[in-house]
PDB file of C-alpha atoms in Angstrom:
ATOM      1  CA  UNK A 457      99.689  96.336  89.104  1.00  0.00           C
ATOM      2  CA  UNK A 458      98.364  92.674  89.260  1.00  0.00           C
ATOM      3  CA  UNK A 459      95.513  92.414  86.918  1.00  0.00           C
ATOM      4  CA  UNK A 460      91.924  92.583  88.537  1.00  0.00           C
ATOM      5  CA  UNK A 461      92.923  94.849  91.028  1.00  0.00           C
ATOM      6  CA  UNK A 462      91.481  98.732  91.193  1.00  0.00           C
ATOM      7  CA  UNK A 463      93.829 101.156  91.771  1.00  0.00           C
ATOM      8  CA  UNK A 464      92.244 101.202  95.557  1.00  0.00           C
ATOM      9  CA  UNK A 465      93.007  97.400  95.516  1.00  0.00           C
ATOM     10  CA  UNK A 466      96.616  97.447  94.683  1.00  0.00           C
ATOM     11  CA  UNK A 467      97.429 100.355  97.393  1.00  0.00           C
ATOM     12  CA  UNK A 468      95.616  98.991 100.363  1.00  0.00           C
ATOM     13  CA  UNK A 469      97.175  95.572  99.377  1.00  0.00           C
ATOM     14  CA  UNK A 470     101.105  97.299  99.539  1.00  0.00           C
ATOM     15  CA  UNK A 471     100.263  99.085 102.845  1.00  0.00           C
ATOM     16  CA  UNK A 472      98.796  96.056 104.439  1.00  0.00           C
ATOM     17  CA  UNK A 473     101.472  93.057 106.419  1.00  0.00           C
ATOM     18  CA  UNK A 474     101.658  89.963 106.757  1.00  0.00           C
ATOM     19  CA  UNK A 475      99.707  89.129 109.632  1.00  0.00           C
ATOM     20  CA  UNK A 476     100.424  85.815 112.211  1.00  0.00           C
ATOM     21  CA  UNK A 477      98.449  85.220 115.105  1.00  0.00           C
ATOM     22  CA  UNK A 478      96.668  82.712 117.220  1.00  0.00           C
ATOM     23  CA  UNK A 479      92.907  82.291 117.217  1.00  0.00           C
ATOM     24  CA  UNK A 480      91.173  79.793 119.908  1.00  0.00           C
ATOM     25  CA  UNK A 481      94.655  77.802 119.820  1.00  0.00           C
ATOM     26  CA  UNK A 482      95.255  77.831 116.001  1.00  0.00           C
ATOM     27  CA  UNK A 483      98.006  79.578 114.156  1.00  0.00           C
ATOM     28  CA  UNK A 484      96.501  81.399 111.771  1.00  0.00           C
ATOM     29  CA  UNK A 485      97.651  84.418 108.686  1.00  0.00           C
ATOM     30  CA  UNK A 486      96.647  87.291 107.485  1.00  0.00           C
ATOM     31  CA  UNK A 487      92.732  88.086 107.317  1.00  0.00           C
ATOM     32  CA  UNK A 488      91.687  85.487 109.737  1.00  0.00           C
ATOM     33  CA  UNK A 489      93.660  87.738 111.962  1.00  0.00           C
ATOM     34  CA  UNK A 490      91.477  90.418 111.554  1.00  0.00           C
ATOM     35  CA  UNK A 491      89.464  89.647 114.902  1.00  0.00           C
ATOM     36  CA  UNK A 492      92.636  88.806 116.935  1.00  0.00           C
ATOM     37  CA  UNK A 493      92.369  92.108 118.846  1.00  0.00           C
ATOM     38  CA  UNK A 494      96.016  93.393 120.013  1.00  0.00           C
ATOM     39  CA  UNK A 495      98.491  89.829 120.066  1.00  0.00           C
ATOM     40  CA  UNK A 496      98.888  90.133 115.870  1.00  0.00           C
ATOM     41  CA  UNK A 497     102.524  89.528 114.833  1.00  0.00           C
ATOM     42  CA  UNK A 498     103.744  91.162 111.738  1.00  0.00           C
ATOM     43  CA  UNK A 499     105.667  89.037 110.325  1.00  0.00           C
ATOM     44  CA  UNK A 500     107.026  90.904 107.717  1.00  0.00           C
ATOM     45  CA  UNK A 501     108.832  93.644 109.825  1.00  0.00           C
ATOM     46  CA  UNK A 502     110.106  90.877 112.032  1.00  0.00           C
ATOM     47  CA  UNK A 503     111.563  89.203 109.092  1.00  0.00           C
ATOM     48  CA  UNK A 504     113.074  92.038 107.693  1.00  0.00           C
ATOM     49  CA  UNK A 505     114.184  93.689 110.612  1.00  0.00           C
ATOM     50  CA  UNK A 506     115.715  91.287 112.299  1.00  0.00           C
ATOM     51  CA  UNK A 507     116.924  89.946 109.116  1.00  0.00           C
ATOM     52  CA  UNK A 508     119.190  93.734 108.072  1.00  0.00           C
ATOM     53  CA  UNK A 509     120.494  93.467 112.197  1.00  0.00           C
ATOM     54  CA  UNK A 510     122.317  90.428 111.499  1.00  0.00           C
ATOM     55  CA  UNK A 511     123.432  91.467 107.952  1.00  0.00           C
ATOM     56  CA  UNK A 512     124.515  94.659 110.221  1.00  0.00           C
ATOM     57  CA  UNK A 513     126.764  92.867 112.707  1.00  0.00           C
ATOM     58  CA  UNK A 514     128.072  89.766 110.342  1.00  0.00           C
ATOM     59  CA  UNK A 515     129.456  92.737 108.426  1.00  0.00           C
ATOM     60  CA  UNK A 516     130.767  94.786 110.684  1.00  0.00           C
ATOM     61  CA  UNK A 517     132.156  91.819 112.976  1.00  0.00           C
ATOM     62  CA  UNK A 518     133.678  90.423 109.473  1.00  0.00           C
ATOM     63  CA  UNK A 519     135.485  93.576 108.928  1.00  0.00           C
ATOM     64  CA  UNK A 520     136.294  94.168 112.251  1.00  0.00           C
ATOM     65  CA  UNK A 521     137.792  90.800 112.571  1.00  0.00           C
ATOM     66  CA  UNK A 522     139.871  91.303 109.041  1.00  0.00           C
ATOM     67  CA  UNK A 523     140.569  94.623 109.914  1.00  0.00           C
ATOM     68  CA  UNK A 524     144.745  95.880 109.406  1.00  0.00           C
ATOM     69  CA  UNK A 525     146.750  98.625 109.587  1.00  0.00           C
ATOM     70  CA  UNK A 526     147.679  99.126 106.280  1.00  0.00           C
ATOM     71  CA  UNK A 527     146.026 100.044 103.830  1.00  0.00           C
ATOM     72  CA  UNK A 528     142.003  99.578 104.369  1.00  0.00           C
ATOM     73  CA  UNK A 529     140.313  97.921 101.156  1.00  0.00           C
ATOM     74  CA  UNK A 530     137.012  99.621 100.103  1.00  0.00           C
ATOM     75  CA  UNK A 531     134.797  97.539 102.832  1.00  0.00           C
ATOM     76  CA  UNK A 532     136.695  98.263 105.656  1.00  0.00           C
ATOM     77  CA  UNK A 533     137.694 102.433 104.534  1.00  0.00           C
ATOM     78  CA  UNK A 534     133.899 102.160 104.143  1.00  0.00           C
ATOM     79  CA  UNK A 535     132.870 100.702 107.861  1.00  0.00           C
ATOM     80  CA  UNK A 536     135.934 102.943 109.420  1.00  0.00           C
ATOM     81  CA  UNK A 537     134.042 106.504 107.853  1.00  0.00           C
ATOM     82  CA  UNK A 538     130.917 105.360 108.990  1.00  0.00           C
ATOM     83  CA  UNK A 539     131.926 104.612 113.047  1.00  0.00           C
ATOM     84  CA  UNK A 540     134.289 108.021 112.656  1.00  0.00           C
ATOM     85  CA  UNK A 541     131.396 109.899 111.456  1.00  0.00           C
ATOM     86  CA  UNK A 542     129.523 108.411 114.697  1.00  0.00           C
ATOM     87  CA  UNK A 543     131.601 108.775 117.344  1.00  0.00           C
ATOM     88  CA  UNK A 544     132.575 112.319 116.258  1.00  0.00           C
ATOM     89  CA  UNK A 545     128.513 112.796 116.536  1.00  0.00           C
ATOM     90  CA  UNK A 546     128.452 111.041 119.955  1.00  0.00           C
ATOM     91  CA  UNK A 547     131.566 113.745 121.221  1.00  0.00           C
ATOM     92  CA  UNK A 548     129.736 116.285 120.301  1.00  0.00           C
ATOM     93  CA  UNK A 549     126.790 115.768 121.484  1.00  0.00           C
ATOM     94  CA  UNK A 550     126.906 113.764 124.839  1.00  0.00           C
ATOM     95  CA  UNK A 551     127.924 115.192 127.526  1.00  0.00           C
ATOM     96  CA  UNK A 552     129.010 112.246 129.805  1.00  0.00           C
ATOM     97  CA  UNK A 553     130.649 109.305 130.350  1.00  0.00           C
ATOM     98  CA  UNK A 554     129.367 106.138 129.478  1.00  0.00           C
ATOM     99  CA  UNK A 555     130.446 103.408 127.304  1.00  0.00           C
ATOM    100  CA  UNK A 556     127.578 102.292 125.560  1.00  0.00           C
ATOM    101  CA  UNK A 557     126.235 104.985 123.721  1.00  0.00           C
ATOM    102  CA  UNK A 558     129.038 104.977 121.003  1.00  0.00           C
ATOM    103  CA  UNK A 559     127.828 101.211 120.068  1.00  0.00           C
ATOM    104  CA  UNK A 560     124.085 102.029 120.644  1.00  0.00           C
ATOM    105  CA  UNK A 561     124.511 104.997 117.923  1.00  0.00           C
ATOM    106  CA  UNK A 562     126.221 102.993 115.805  1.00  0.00           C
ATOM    107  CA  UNK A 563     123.770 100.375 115.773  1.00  0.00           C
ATOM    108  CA  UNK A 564     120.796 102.795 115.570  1.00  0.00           C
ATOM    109  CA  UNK A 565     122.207 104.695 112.700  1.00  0.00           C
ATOM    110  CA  UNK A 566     123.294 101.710 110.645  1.00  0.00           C
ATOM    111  CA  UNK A 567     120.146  99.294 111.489  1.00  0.00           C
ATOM    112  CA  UNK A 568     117.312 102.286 110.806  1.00  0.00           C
ATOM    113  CA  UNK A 569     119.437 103.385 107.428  1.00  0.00           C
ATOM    114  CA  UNK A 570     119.402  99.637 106.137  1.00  0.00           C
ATOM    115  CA  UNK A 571     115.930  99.548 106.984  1.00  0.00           C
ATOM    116  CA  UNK A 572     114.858 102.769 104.906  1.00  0.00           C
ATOM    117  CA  UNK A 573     116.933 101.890 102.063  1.00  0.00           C
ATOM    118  CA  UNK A 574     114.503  99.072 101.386  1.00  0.00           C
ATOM    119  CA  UNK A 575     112.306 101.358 100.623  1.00  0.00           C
ATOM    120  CA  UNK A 576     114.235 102.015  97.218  1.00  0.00           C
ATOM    121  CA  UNK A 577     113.434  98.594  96.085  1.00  0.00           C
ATOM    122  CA  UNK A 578     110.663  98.960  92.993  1.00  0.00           C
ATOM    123  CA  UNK A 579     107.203  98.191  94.730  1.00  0.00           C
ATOM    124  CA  UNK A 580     106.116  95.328  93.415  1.00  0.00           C
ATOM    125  CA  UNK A 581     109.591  93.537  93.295  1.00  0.00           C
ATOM    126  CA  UNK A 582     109.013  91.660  96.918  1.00  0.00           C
ATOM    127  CA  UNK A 583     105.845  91.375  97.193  1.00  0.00           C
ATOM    128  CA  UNK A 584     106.129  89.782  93.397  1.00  0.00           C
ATOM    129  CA  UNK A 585     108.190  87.380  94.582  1.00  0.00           C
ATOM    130  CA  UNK A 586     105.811  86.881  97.881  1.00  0.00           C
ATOM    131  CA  UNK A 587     103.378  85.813  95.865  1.00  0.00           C
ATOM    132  CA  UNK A 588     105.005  83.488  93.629  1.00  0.00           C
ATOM    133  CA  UNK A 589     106.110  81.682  96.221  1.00  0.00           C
ATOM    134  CA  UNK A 590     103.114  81.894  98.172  1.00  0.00           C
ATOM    135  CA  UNK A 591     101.040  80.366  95.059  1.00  0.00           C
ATOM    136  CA  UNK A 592     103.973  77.804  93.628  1.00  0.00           C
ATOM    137  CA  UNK A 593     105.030  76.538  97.384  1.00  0.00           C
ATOM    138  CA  UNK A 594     102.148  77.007  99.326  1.00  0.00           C
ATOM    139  CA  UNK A 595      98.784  77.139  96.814  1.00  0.00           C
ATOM    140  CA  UNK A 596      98.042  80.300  98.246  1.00  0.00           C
ATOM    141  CA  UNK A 597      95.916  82.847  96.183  1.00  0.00           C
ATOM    142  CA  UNK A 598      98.546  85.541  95.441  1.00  0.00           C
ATOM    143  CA  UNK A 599      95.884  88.064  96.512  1.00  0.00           C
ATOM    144  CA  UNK A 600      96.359  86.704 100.301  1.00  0.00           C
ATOM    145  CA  UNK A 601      99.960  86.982 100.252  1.00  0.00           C
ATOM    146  CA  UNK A 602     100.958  90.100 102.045  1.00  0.00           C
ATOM    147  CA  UNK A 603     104.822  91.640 101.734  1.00  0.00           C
ATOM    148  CA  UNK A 604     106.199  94.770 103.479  1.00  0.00           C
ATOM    149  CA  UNK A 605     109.432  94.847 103.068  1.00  0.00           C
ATOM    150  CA  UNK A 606     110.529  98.274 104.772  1.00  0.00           C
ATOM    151  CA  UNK A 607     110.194  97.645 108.532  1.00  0.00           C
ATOM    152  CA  UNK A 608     110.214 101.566 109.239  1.00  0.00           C
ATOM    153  CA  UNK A 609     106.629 102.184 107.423  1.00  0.00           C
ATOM    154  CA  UNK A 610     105.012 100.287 110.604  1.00  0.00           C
ATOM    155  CA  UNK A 611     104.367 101.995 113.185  1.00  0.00           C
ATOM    156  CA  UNK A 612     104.876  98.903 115.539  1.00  0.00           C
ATOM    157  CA  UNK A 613     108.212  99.122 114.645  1.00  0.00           C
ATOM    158  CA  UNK A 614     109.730 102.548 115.528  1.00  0.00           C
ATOM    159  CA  UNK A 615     107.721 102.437 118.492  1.00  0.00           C
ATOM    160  CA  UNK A 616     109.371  99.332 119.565  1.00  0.00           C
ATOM    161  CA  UNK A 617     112.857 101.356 118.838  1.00  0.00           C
ATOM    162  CA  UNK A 618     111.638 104.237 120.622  1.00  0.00           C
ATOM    163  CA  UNK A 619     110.317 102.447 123.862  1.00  0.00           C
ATOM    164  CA  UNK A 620     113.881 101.422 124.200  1.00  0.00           C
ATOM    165  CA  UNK A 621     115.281 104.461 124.293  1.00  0.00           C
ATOM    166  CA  UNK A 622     112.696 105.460 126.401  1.00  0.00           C
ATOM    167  CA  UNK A 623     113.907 102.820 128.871  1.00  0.00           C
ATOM    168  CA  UNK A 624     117.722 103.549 128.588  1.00  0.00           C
ATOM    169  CA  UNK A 625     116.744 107.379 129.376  1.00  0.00           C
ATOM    170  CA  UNK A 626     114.984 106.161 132.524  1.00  0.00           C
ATOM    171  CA  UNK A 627     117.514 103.826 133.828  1.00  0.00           C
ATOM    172  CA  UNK A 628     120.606 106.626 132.853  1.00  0.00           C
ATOM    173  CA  UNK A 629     118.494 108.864 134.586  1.00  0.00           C
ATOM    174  CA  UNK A 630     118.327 107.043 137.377  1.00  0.00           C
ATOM    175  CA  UNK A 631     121.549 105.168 137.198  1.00  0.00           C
ATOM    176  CA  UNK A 632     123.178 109.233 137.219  1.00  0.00           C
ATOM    177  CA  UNK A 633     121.356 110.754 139.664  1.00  0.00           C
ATOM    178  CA  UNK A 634     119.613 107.732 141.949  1.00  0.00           C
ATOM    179  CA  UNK A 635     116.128 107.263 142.615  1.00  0.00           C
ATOM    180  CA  UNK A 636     115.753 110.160 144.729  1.00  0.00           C
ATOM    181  CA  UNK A 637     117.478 112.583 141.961  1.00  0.00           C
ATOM    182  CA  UNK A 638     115.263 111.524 139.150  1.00  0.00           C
ATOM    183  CA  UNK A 639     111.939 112.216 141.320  1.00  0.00           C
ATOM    184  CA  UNK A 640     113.310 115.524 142.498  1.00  0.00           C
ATOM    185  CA  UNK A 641     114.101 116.432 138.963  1.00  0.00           C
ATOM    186  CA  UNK A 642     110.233 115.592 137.447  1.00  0.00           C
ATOM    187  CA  UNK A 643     108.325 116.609 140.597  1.00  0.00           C
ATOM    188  CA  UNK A 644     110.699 119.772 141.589  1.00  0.00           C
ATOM    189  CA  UNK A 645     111.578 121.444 138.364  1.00  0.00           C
ATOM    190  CA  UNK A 646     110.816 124.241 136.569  1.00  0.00           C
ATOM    191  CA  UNK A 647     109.062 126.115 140.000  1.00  0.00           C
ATOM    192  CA  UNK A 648     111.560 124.863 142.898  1.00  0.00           C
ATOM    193  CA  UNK A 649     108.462 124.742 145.523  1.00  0.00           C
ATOM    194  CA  UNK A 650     106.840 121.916 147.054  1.00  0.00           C
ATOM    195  CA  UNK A 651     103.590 123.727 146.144  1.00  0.00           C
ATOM    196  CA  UNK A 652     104.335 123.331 142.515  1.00  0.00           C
ATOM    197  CA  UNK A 653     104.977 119.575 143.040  1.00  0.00           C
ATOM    198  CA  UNK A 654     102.017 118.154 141.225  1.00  0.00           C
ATOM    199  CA  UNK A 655     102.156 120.721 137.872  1.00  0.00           C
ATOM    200  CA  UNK A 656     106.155 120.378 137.836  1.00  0.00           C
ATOM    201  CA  UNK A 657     105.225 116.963 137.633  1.00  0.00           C
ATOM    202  CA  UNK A 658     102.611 116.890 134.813  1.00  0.00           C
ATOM    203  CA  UNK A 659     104.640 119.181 133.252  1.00  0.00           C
ATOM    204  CA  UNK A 660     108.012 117.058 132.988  1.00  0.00           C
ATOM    205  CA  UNK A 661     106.509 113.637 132.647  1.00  0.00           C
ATOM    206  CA  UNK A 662     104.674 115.161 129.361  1.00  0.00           C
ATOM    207  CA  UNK A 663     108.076 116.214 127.812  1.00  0.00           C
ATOM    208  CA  UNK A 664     109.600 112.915 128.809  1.00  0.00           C
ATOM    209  CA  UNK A 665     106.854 110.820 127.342  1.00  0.00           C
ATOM    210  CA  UNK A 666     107.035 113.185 124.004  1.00  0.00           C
ATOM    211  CA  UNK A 667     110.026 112.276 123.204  1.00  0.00           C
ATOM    212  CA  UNK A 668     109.580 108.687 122.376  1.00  0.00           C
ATOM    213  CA  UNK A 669     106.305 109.874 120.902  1.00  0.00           C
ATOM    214  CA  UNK A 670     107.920 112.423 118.451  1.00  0.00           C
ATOM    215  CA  UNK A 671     110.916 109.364 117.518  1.00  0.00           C
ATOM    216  CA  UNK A 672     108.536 106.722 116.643  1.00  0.00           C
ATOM    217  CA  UNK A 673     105.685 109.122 114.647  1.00  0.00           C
ATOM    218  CA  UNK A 674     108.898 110.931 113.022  1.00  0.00           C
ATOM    219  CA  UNK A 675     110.544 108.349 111.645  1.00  0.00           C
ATOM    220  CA  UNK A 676     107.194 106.251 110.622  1.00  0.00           C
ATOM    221  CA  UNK A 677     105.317 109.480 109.011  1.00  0.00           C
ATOM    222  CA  UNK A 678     108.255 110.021 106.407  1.00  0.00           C
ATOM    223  CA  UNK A 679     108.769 106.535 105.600  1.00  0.00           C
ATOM    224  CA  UNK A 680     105.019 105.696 105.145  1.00  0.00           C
ATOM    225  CA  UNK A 681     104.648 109.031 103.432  1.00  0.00           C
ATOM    226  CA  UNK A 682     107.664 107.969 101.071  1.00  0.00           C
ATOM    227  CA  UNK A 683     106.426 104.320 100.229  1.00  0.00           C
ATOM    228  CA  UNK A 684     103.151 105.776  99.840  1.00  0.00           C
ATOM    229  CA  UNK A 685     104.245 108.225  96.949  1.00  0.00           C
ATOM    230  CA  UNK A 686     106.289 105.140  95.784  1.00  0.00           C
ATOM    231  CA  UNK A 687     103.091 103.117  95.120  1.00  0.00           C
ATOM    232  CA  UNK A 688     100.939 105.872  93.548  1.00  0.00           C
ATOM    233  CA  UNK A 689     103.966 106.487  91.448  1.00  0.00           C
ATOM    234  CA  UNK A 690     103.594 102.719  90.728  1.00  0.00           C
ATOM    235  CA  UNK A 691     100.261 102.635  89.170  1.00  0.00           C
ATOM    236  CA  UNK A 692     100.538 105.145  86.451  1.00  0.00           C
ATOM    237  CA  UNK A 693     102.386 102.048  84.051  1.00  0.00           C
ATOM    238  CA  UNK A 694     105.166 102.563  82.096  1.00  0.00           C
ATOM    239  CA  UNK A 695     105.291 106.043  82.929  1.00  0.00           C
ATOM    240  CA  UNK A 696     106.695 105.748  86.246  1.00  0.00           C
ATOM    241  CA  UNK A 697     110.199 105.092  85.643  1.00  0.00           C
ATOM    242  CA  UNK A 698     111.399 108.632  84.917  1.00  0.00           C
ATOM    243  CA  UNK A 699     108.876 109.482  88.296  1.00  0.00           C
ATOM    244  CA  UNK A 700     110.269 106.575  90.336  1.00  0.00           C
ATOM    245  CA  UNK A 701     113.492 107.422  89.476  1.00  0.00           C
ATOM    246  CA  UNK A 702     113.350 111.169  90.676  1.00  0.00           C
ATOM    247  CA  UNK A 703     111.951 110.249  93.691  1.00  0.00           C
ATOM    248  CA  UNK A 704     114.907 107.747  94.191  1.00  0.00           C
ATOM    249  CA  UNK A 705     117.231 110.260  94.256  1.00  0.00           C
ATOM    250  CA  UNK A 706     115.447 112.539  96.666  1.00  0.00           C
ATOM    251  CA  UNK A 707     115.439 109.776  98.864  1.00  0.00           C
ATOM    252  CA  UNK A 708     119.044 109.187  98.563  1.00  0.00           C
ATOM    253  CA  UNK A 709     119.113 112.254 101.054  1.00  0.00           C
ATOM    254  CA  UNK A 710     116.008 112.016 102.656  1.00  0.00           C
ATOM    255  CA  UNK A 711     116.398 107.728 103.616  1.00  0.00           C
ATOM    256  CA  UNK A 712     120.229 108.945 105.776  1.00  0.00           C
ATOM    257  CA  UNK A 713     118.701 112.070 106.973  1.00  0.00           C
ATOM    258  CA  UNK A 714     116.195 110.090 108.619  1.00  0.00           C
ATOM    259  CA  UNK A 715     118.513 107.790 109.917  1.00  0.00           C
ATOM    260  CA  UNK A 716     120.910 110.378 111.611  1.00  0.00           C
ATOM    261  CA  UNK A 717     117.947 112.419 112.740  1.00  0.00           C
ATOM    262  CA  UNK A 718     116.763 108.891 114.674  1.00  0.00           C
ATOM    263  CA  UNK A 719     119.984 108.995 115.937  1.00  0.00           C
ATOM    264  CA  UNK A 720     120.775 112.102 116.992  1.00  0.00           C
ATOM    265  CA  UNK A 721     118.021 113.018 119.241  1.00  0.00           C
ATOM    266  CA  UNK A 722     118.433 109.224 120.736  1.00  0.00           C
ATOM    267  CA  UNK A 723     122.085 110.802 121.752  1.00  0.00           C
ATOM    268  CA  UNK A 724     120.388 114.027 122.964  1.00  0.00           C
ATOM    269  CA  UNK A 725     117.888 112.449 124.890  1.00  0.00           C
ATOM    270  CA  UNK A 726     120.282 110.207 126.802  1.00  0.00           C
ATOM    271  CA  UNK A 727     122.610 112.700 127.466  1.00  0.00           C
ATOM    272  CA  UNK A 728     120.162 115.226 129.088  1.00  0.00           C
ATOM    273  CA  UNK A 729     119.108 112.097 131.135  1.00  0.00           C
ATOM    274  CA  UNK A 730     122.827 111.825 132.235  1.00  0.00           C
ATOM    275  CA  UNK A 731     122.903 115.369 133.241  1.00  0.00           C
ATOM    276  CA  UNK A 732     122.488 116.666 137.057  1.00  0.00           C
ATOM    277  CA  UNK A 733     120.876 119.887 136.925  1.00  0.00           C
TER     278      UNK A 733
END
């Protein structure tokens, strides 16, 4: 913990990003963005995010472009279990025919898991380094240099993700069953009668917008949750190693889970989409 800081300090100063934004026509960081209103950037996530996609696909193009038929070195056994292990997921579970979703999977379930293993970095590592450079380069007062390095603790994030799959399960929706099928299916299901047209229709475009809903608050409330216990775990001192390094392991489990789970219902979703009922 960076000395002068209360314990309240130190927290609020993890959980808060790096802030960009433009104020009457200047560029301007972090708390001058506080009166922005909705067009802030955060350019941490960006950075990061963006950042472990293109470490994604430089090594899976790599390997894919190295790839043989003998036998696999350790990379490439390694890339070949993870795509087997998704495409048996995607057989399993979609019920359709449609070339993208084995790629979109893959890319979900690799991208999100990079982006929650951050989240096993010590706390104060990146942001240490942040600041550093923010004082040495820039002259910045460490205090105003802002770090969070795991994209999945902000919300603005995995709603991003999950507005995308909200707008593949519209357009397989439609793209399956036309225009015409998709309206019949929210305005004439569960009670087939045009008198039930307008609660069939609250009814179904509640459970379509709660999906999206429960895939961005799922996968944000665990990984905020988890860096959360990572910082208080930070400020007890010396003590925290044996703490941090339980919790590590935990999230050796709980940082894939998350991952799949994203995945998963992103597979479910599209596929009942694809179906005609």
């Amino acid at each position: 913990m960076a000395s002068g800081q209360t314990t309240q300090e130190y927290i609020q100063h993890h959980l808060t990003n790096a802030k960009m934004c433009s104020v009457e026509g200047e560029i301007v960081f972090n708390k001058a963005c506080s009166d922005a209103g909705f067009w802030v950037w955060h350019i941490d996530t960006l950075a990061w995010s963006i950042g472990l996609g293109i470490l994604f696909l430089a090594v899976f193009r790599s390997v894919g472009k190295k790839a043989t038929t003998g036998v696999p070195g350790k990379l490439q056994a390694f890339v070949e279990l993870v795509v087997d292990f998704v495409d048996d997921n995607v057989k399993s579970t979609y019920h359709g025919n449609s070339s993208l979703i084995a790629p979109l999977a893959l890319t979900i379930f690799v991208w999100v898991l990079l982006m929650n293993i951050m989240d096993l970095v010590p706390v104060d590592v990146i942001p240490g380094i942040a600041a550093l450079i923010g004082e040495h380069a820039f002259g910045m007062d460490p205090h105003d240099v802002y770090m969070k390095a795991v994209p999945t603790t902000d919300l603005n994030l995995t709603a991003a993700l999950a507005i995308g799959v909200f707008v593949l399960m519209i357009g397989y929706a439609i793209r399956m069953k036309g225009v015409g099928g998709f309206v019949k299916e929210i305005t004439m299901q569960p009670f087939n009668h045009p008198v039930f047209i307008p609660a069939n229709f609250i009814l179904e475009t509640v459970t379509l917008i709660a999906r999206p809903f429960s895939l961005a608050l799922r996968l944000f409330g665990n990984l905020y949750a988890s860096e959360l216990i990572f910082i208080l775990i930070a400020t007890v001192g010396f003590a925290q190693l044996p703490l941090h390094f339980a919790w590590s392991v935990f999230h050796l489990l709980v940082l894939p889970l998350q991952a799949f789970l994203f995945m998963t219902l992103t597979i479910v979703y599209l596929s009942l989409a694809s179906q005609d009922h």
